[in-house]
PDB file of C-alpha atoms in Angstrom:
ATOM      1  CA  ALA A   1      32.111   0.267  -9.049  1.00 46.00           C
ATOM      2  CA  GLU A   2      28.659   1.614 -10.487  1.00 52.00           C
ATOM      3  CA  TYR A   3      26.564   3.621  -7.745  1.00 53.00           C
ATOM      4  CA  MET A   4      23.723   2.792  -6.551  1.00 53.00           C
ATOM      5  CA  GLY A   5      21.663   5.268  -4.339  1.00 58.00           C
ATOM      6  CA  GLY A   6      24.767   7.489  -3.283  1.00 62.00           C
ATOM      7  CA  ALA A   7      27.059   4.956  -2.026  1.00 64.00           C
ATOM      8  CA  ARG A   8      29.683   3.187  -4.108  1.00 75.00           C
ATOM      9  CA  CYS A   9      28.834  -0.603  -4.505  1.00 75.00           C
ATOM     10  CA  PHE A  10      30.673  -2.674  -2.482  1.00 80.00           C
ATOM     11  CA  THR A  11      32.175  -0.305  -0.005  1.00 86.00           C
ATOM     12  CA  ARG A  12      31.584   0.111   3.911  1.00 87.00           C
ATOM     13  CA  PRO A  13      28.487   2.252   3.464  1.00 84.00           C
ATOM     14  CA  TRP A  14      27.423   0.048   1.193  1.00 80.00           C
ATOM     15  CA  LEU A  15      27.618  -3.158   2.606  1.00 87.00           C
ATOM     16  CA  GLN A  16      25.835  -1.854   6.471  1.00 88.00           C
ATOM     17  CA  ALA A  17      22.865  -0.990   4.051  1.00 86.00           C
ATOM     18  CA  LEU A  18      22.371  -4.061   2.722  1.00 87.00           C
ATOM     19  CA  PRO A  19      21.510  -5.689   5.535  1.00 92.00           C
ATOM     20  CA  VAL A  20      18.027  -3.338   5.475  1.00 92.00           C
ATOM     21  CA  ALA A  21      18.065  -3.684   1.646  1.00 86.00           C
ATOM     22  CA  ILE A  22      17.232  -7.671   1.764  1.00 89.00           C
ATOM     23  CA  ALA A  23      14.946  -7.153   4.650  1.00 92.00           C
ATOM     24  CA  GLY A  24      13.143  -4.928   2.314  1.00 88.00           C
ATOM     25  CA  ILE A  25      13.673  -6.820  -1.542  1.00 85.00           C
ATOM     26  CA  VAL A  26      12.326 -10.021   1.078  1.00 86.00           C
ATOM     27  CA  PHE A  27       9.494  -7.930   3.021  1.00 89.00           C
ATOM     28  CA  TYR A  28       8.404  -6.112  -0.011  1.00 86.00           C
ATOM     29  CA  VAL A  29       9.371  -8.389  -3.153  1.00 85.00           C
ATOM     30  CA  LEU A  30       8.093 -11.288  -1.965  1.00 89.00           C
ATOM     31  CA  GLY A  31       6.146 -11.306   0.863  1.00 91.00           C
ATOM     32  CA  VAL A  32       3.385  -8.145   0.509  1.00 90.00           C
ATOM     33  CA  PRO A  33       2.354  -9.886  -2.909  1.00 92.00           C
ATOM     34  CA  LEU A  34       3.104 -13.139  -1.606  1.00 94.00           C
ATOM     35  CA  LEU A  35       0.155 -12.860   1.200  1.00 94.00           C
ATOM     36  CA  ILE A  36      -1.967 -10.355  -1.266  1.00 94.00           C
ATOM     37  CA  GLY A  37      -2.249 -14.158  -3.116  1.00 95.00           C
ATOM     38  CA  ARG A  38      -2.862 -16.265  -0.494  1.00 96.00           C
ATOM     39  CA  ALA A  39      -5.729 -14.469   1.548  1.00 95.00           C
ATOM     40  CA  LEU A  40      -7.104 -14.273  -3.192  1.00 96.00           C
ATOM     41  CA  PHE A  41      -6.723 -17.652  -3.458  1.00 96.00           C
ATOM     42  CA  SER A  42      -6.853 -19.170  -0.115  1.00 96.00           C
ATOM     43  CA  ASN A  43     -10.900 -17.027  -0.532  1.00 95.00           C
ATOM     44  CA  ARG A  44     -11.670 -17.463  -4.355  1.00 94.00           C
ATOM     45  CA  ARG A  45     -15.072 -19.169  -3.676  1.00 94.00           C
ATOM     46  CA  GLU A  46     -15.827 -16.821  -0.946  1.00 95.00           C
ATOM     47  CA  LEU A  47     -14.702 -13.342  -2.500  1.00 94.00           C
ATOM     48  CA  TYR A  48     -17.700 -12.224  -3.951  1.00 92.00           C
ATOM     49  CA  THR A  49     -20.389 -13.736  -1.797  1.00 94.00           C
ATOM     50  CA  ASN A  50     -19.208 -13.656   1.924  1.00 95.00           C
ATOM     51  CA  GLU A  51     -19.409 -10.340   3.014  1.00 95.00           C
ATOM     52  CA  VAL A  52     -16.888 -10.026   5.266  1.00 95.00           C
ATOM     53  CA  VAL A  53     -14.031 -11.547   3.093  1.00 95.00           C
ATOM     54  CA  PHE A  54     -15.335  -8.564   0.399  1.00 94.00           C
ATOM     55  CA  ALA A  55     -15.304  -6.008   3.627  1.00 94.00           C
ATOM     56  CA  ARG A  56     -11.122  -6.934   3.784  1.00 94.00           C
ATOM     57  CA  TYR A  57     -10.404  -7.431   0.441  1.00 94.00           C
ATOM     58  CA  GLY A  58     -12.286  -6.495  -1.811  1.00 94.00           C
ATOM     59  CA  HIS A  59     -10.321  -3.627  -2.963  1.00 92.00           C
ATOM     60  CA  LEU A  60      -7.898  -6.103  -4.190  1.00 93.00           C
ATOM     61  CA  TYR A  61     -10.418  -7.501  -6.201  1.00 95.00           C
ATOM     62  CA  SER A  62     -13.387  -5.853  -7.178  1.00 93.00           C
ATOM     63  CA  ARG A  63     -12.690  -4.067 -10.536  1.00 93.00           C
ATOM     64  CA  TYR A  64     -12.045  -7.008 -11.726  1.00 95.00           C
ATOM     65  CA  TRP A  65     -14.088 -10.159 -13.363  1.00 95.00           C
ATOM     66  CA  SER A  66     -14.617 -12.500 -11.170  1.00 94.00           C
ATOM     67  CA  LYS A  67     -12.558 -15.184 -13.341  1.00 95.00           C
ATOM     68  CA  HIS A  68      -9.494 -12.312 -12.998  1.00 96.00           C
ATOM     69  CA  PHE A  69      -9.424 -12.080  -8.950  1.00 95.00           C
ATOM     70  CA  TYR A  70      -6.301 -11.888  -9.379  1.00 95.00           C
ATOM     71  CA  PHE A  71      -4.556  -9.607 -11.992  1.00 96.00           C
ATOM     72  CA  GLU A  72      -3.865  -6.937  -8.838  1.00 94.00           C
ATOM     73  CA  LEU A  73      -1.532  -9.552  -8.306  1.00 95.00           C
ATOM     74  CA  VAL A  74      -0.558  -9.954 -12.120  1.00 95.00           C
ATOM     75  CA  SER A  75      -0.155  -5.697 -12.608  1.00 94.00           C
ATOM     76  CA  LEU A  76       2.056  -5.890  -9.201  1.00 92.00           C
ATOM     77  CA  ALA A  77       4.801  -8.185 -11.872  1.00 94.00           C
ATOM     78  CA  LYS A  78       4.026  -5.253 -13.693  1.00 95.00           C
ATOM     79  CA  ARG A  79       5.731  -2.794 -11.724  1.00 92.00           C
ATOM     80  CA  LEU A  80       8.596  -5.506  -9.985  1.00 91.00           C
ATOM     81  CA  SER A  81       9.300  -5.855 -14.092  1.00 93.00           C
ATOM     82  CA  ILE A  82       9.271  -2.295 -13.983  1.00 92.00           C
ATOM     83  CA  VAL A  83      11.120  -1.933 -11.278  1.00 88.00           C
ATOM     84  CA  CYS A  84      13.569  -5.010 -11.856  1.00 87.00           C
ATOM     85  CA  ALA A  85      14.924  -3.544 -15.700  1.00 90.00           C
ATOM     86  CA  THR A  86      15.243  -0.012 -14.630  1.00 88.00           C
ATOM     87  CA  THR A  87      17.528  -0.596 -11.507  1.00 83.00           C
ATOM     88  CA  PHE A  88      19.113  -3.622 -13.488  1.00 84.00           C
ATOM     89  CA  PHE A  89      19.247  -2.529 -17.051  1.00 86.00           C
ATOM     90  CA  SER A  90      20.359   1.028 -16.161  1.00 81.00           C
ATOM     91  CA  THR A  91      23.257   0.748 -17.973  1.00 82.00           C
ATOM     92  CA  ILE A  92      22.313  -1.570 -21.353  1.00 84.00           C
ATOM     93  CA  PRO A  93      20.173   0.741 -22.741  1.00 81.00           C
ATOM     94  CA  ILE A  94      18.946  -1.397 -25.440  1.00 83.00           C
ATOM     95  CA  LEU A  95      18.446  -4.075 -22.955  1.00 87.00           C
ATOM     96  CA  LEU A  96      16.395  -1.351 -21.174  1.00 88.00           C
ATOM     97  CA  VAL A  97      14.645  -0.940 -23.837  1.00 87.00           C
ATOM     98  CA  GLY A  98      14.067  -4.247 -25.210  1.00 89.00           C
ATOM     99  CA  PHE A  99      12.495  -5.237 -22.054  1.00 93.00           C
ATOM    100  CA  LEU A 100       9.998  -2.832 -20.921  1.00 93.00           C
ATOM    101  CA  LEU A 101       9.102  -2.577 -24.819  1.00 92.00           C
ATOM    102  CA  MET A 102       8.348  -6.863 -23.875  1.00 94.00           C
ATOM    103  CA  VAL A 103       6.902  -5.640 -20.691  1.00 95.00           C
ATOM    104  CA  PHE A 104       4.561  -2.979 -21.720  1.00 94.00           C
ATOM    105  CA  LEU A 105       3.159  -4.584 -25.271  1.00 93.00           C
ATOM    106  CA  SER A 106       2.929  -7.674 -23.780  1.00 94.00           C
ATOM    107  CA  MET A 107       0.225  -6.364 -20.918  1.00 95.00           C
ATOM    108  CA  ALA A 108      -1.822  -4.162 -23.262  1.00 93.00           C
ATOM    109  CA  GLY A 109      -2.003  -7.925 -25.492  1.00 92.00           C
ATOM    110  CA  ILE A 110      -2.962  -8.732 -22.060  1.00 94.00           C
ATOM    111  CA  ALA A 111      -5.545  -6.189 -21.482  1.00 93.00           C
ATOM    112  CA  LEU A 112      -7.250  -6.464 -25.208  1.00 91.00           C
ATOM    113  CA  ARG A 113      -7.035 -10.591 -25.228  1.00 92.00           C
ATOM    114  CA  PHE A 114      -8.801 -11.319 -21.674  1.00 95.00           C
ATOM    115  CA  GLN A 115     -10.079  -8.233 -20.289  1.00 95.00           C
ATOM    116  CA  PRO A 116     -10.073  -8.538 -17.164  1.00 96.00           C
ATOM    117  CA  PHE A 117     -11.292  -4.710 -16.196  1.00 95.00           C
ATOM    118  CA  PHE A 118     -14.856  -5.019 -14.971  1.00 91.00           C
ATOM    119  CA  LEU A 119     -15.946  -1.983 -15.906  1.00 90.00           C
ATOM    120  CA  GLY A 120     -14.885  -2.027 -20.341  1.00 88.00           C
ATOM    121  CA  ILE A 121     -13.282   0.984 -19.969  1.00 86.00           C
ATOM    122  CA  HIS A 122     -10.924   0.143 -17.755  1.00 90.00           C
ATOM    123  CA  ASN A 123      -9.320  -2.319 -20.177  1.00 91.00           C
ATOM    124  CA  THR A 124      -9.518   0.008 -22.958  1.00 88.00           C
ATOM    125  CA  LEU A 125      -8.102   2.851 -20.525  1.00 88.00           C
ATOM    126  CA  GLU A 126      -4.773  -0.175 -19.941  1.00 92.00           C
ATOM    127  CA  ALA A 127      -4.344  -1.270 -23.004  1.00 91.00           C
ATOM    128  CA  GLN A 128      -3.831   2.716 -24.111  1.00 87.00           C
ATOM    129  CA  LEU A 129      -1.746   3.380 -21.330  1.00 89.00           C
ATOM    130  CA  ASN A 130       0.768   0.845 -22.089  1.00 92.00           C
ATOM    131  CA  ALA A 131       0.508   1.151 -25.698  1.00 88.00           C
ATOM    132  CA  THR A 132       1.241   4.770 -25.708  1.00 85.00           C
ATOM    133  CA  LEU A 133       4.377   3.910 -23.024  1.00 87.00           C
ATOM    134  CA  SER A 134       6.441   2.091 -26.008  1.00 88.00           C
ATOM    135  CA  ILE A 135       5.068   4.893 -28.579  1.00 84.00           C
ATOM    136  CA  ILE A 136       7.287   7.221 -25.755  1.00 82.00           C
ATOM    137  CA  LEU A 137       9.079   4.734 -25.352  1.00 84.00           C
ATOM    138  CA  GLN A 138      10.627   3.991 -28.738  1.00 81.00           C
ATOM    139  CA  MET A 139      10.425   7.377 -29.826  1.00 76.00           C
ATOM    140  CA  VAL A 140      12.966   8.994 -27.228  1.00 74.00           C
ATOM    141  CA  CYS A 141      15.189   6.241 -27.934  1.00 75.00           C
ATOM    142  CA  PHE A 142      15.788   7.806 -31.371  1.00 71.00           C
ATOM    143  CA  ALA A 143      15.654  11.670 -30.847  1.00 65.00           C
ATOM    144  CA  PRO A 144      18.843  13.126 -30.774  1.00 64.00           C
ATOM    145  CA  GLN A 145      19.946  13.183 -26.712  1.00 63.00           C
ATOM    146  CA  THR A 146      21.444  16.974 -27.564  1.00 59.00           C
ATOM    147  CA  CYS A 147      18.442  18.751 -29.418  1.00 62.00           C
ATOM    148  CA  LEU A 148      16.008  20.351 -27.867  1.00 59.00           C
ATOM    149  CA  PRO A 149      13.980  20.957 -31.216  1.00 66.00           C
ATOM    150  CA  CYS A 150      13.688  17.038 -31.284  1.00 63.00           C
ATOM    151  CA  ARG A 151      13.112  16.508 -27.140  1.00 61.00           C
ATOM    152  CA  ALA A 152       9.863  18.710 -27.851  1.00 66.00           C
ATOM    153  CA  ALA A 153       9.009  17.140 -31.145  1.00 67.00           C
ATOM    154  CA  VAL A 154       9.073  13.801 -29.489  1.00 63.00           C
ATOM    155  CA  LEU A 155       6.759  15.431 -25.884  1.00 63.00           C
ATOM    156  CA  ARG A 156       4.282  16.378 -28.757  1.00 68.00           C
ATOM    157  CA  CYS A 157       4.140  13.004 -30.828  1.00 67.00           C
ATOM    158  CA  SER A 158       3.837  11.582 -27.664  1.00 64.00           C
ATOM    159  CA  PHE A 159       0.845  13.495 -26.587  1.00 65.00           C
ATOM    160  CA  PHE A 160      -0.331  13.171 -29.809  1.00 69.00           C
ATOM    161  CA  SER A 161      -0.566   9.496 -30.140  1.00 67.00           C
ATOM    162  CA  PHE A 162      -2.354   9.128 -26.843  1.00 64.00           C
ATOM    163  CA  PHE A 163      -5.450  10.431 -28.443  1.00 67.00           C
ATOM    164  CA  PHE A 164      -4.030   9.235 -31.516  1.00 68.00           C
ATOM    165  CA  LEU A 165      -4.976   5.726 -29.910  1.00 65.00           C
ATOM    166  CA  SER A 166      -8.177   7.088 -27.658  1.00 65.00           C
ATOM    167  CA  PHE A 167      -9.779   7.881 -30.239  1.00 67.00           C
ATOM    168  CA  PHE A 168      -9.808   5.004 -32.422  1.00 65.00           C
ATOM    169  CA  SER A 169     -10.079   2.719 -29.379  1.00 64.00           C
ATOM    170  CA  SER A 170     -13.298   4.482 -28.991  1.00 65.00           C
ATOM    171  CA  LEU A 171     -14.022   4.645 -33.309  1.00 64.00           C
ATOM    172  CA  HIS A 172     -13.707   0.550 -32.245  1.00 61.00           C
ATOM    173  CA  LYS A 173     -15.768   0.783 -29.386  1.00 62.00           C
ATOM    174  CA  GLY A 174     -18.421   2.424 -31.078  1.00 61.00           C
ATOM    175  CA  PHE A 175     -18.149  -0.470 -34.593  1.00 60.00           C
ATOM    176  CA  CYS A 176     -18.519  -3.144 -31.664  1.00 60.00           C
ATOM    177  CA  VAL A 177     -21.313  -1.188 -29.976  1.00 58.00           C
ATOM    178  CA  LEU A 178     -23.182  -1.123 -33.183  1.00 60.00           C
ATOM    179  CA  ARG A 179     -22.632  -3.960 -34.656  1.00 60.00           C
ATOM    180  CA  GLY A 180     -24.151  -5.850 -31.318  1.00 57.00           C
ATOM    181  CA  GLY A 181     -20.872  -7.406 -29.404  1.00 51.00           C
ATOM    182  CA  PHE A 182     -19.252  -5.615 -26.457  1.00 47.00           C
TER     183      PHE A 182
END
């Protein structure tokens, strides 16, 4: 049997904590996104025109273009996917890495394709962070676990890859501005 949170699975202490865990999952994992989604979708026609709606829910959607008002739910789904992957695939590294790569790369693609954030720099940053996390994840997978210089090299490469992505992203943005695009 595996250990989860310090308790052996399916033992008396684990079973005693199970109802609280289920209640937490139902409330936080399902309830919060459902409440946010209900609030946003039921008020979608008034999100940018009604001051009361904006005061109450503006922190959930004001960073996004009006057509992407729901993107906070996409962001929550990304975080939930990461938590689920690390929880359920932690003993199967190839599935864990594959699933996390799929999440990070798809979110980078979504940020670049749909440009959901109101400020362009946020779209660029979202794509860069997800791409950088993908690179770091791949580098950590291929670095020998016992080799301390290898781990240091992975950290250095991760650091430089972030700046590499930032530089070329800024260069691309500059070319787009010069061509008259956004």
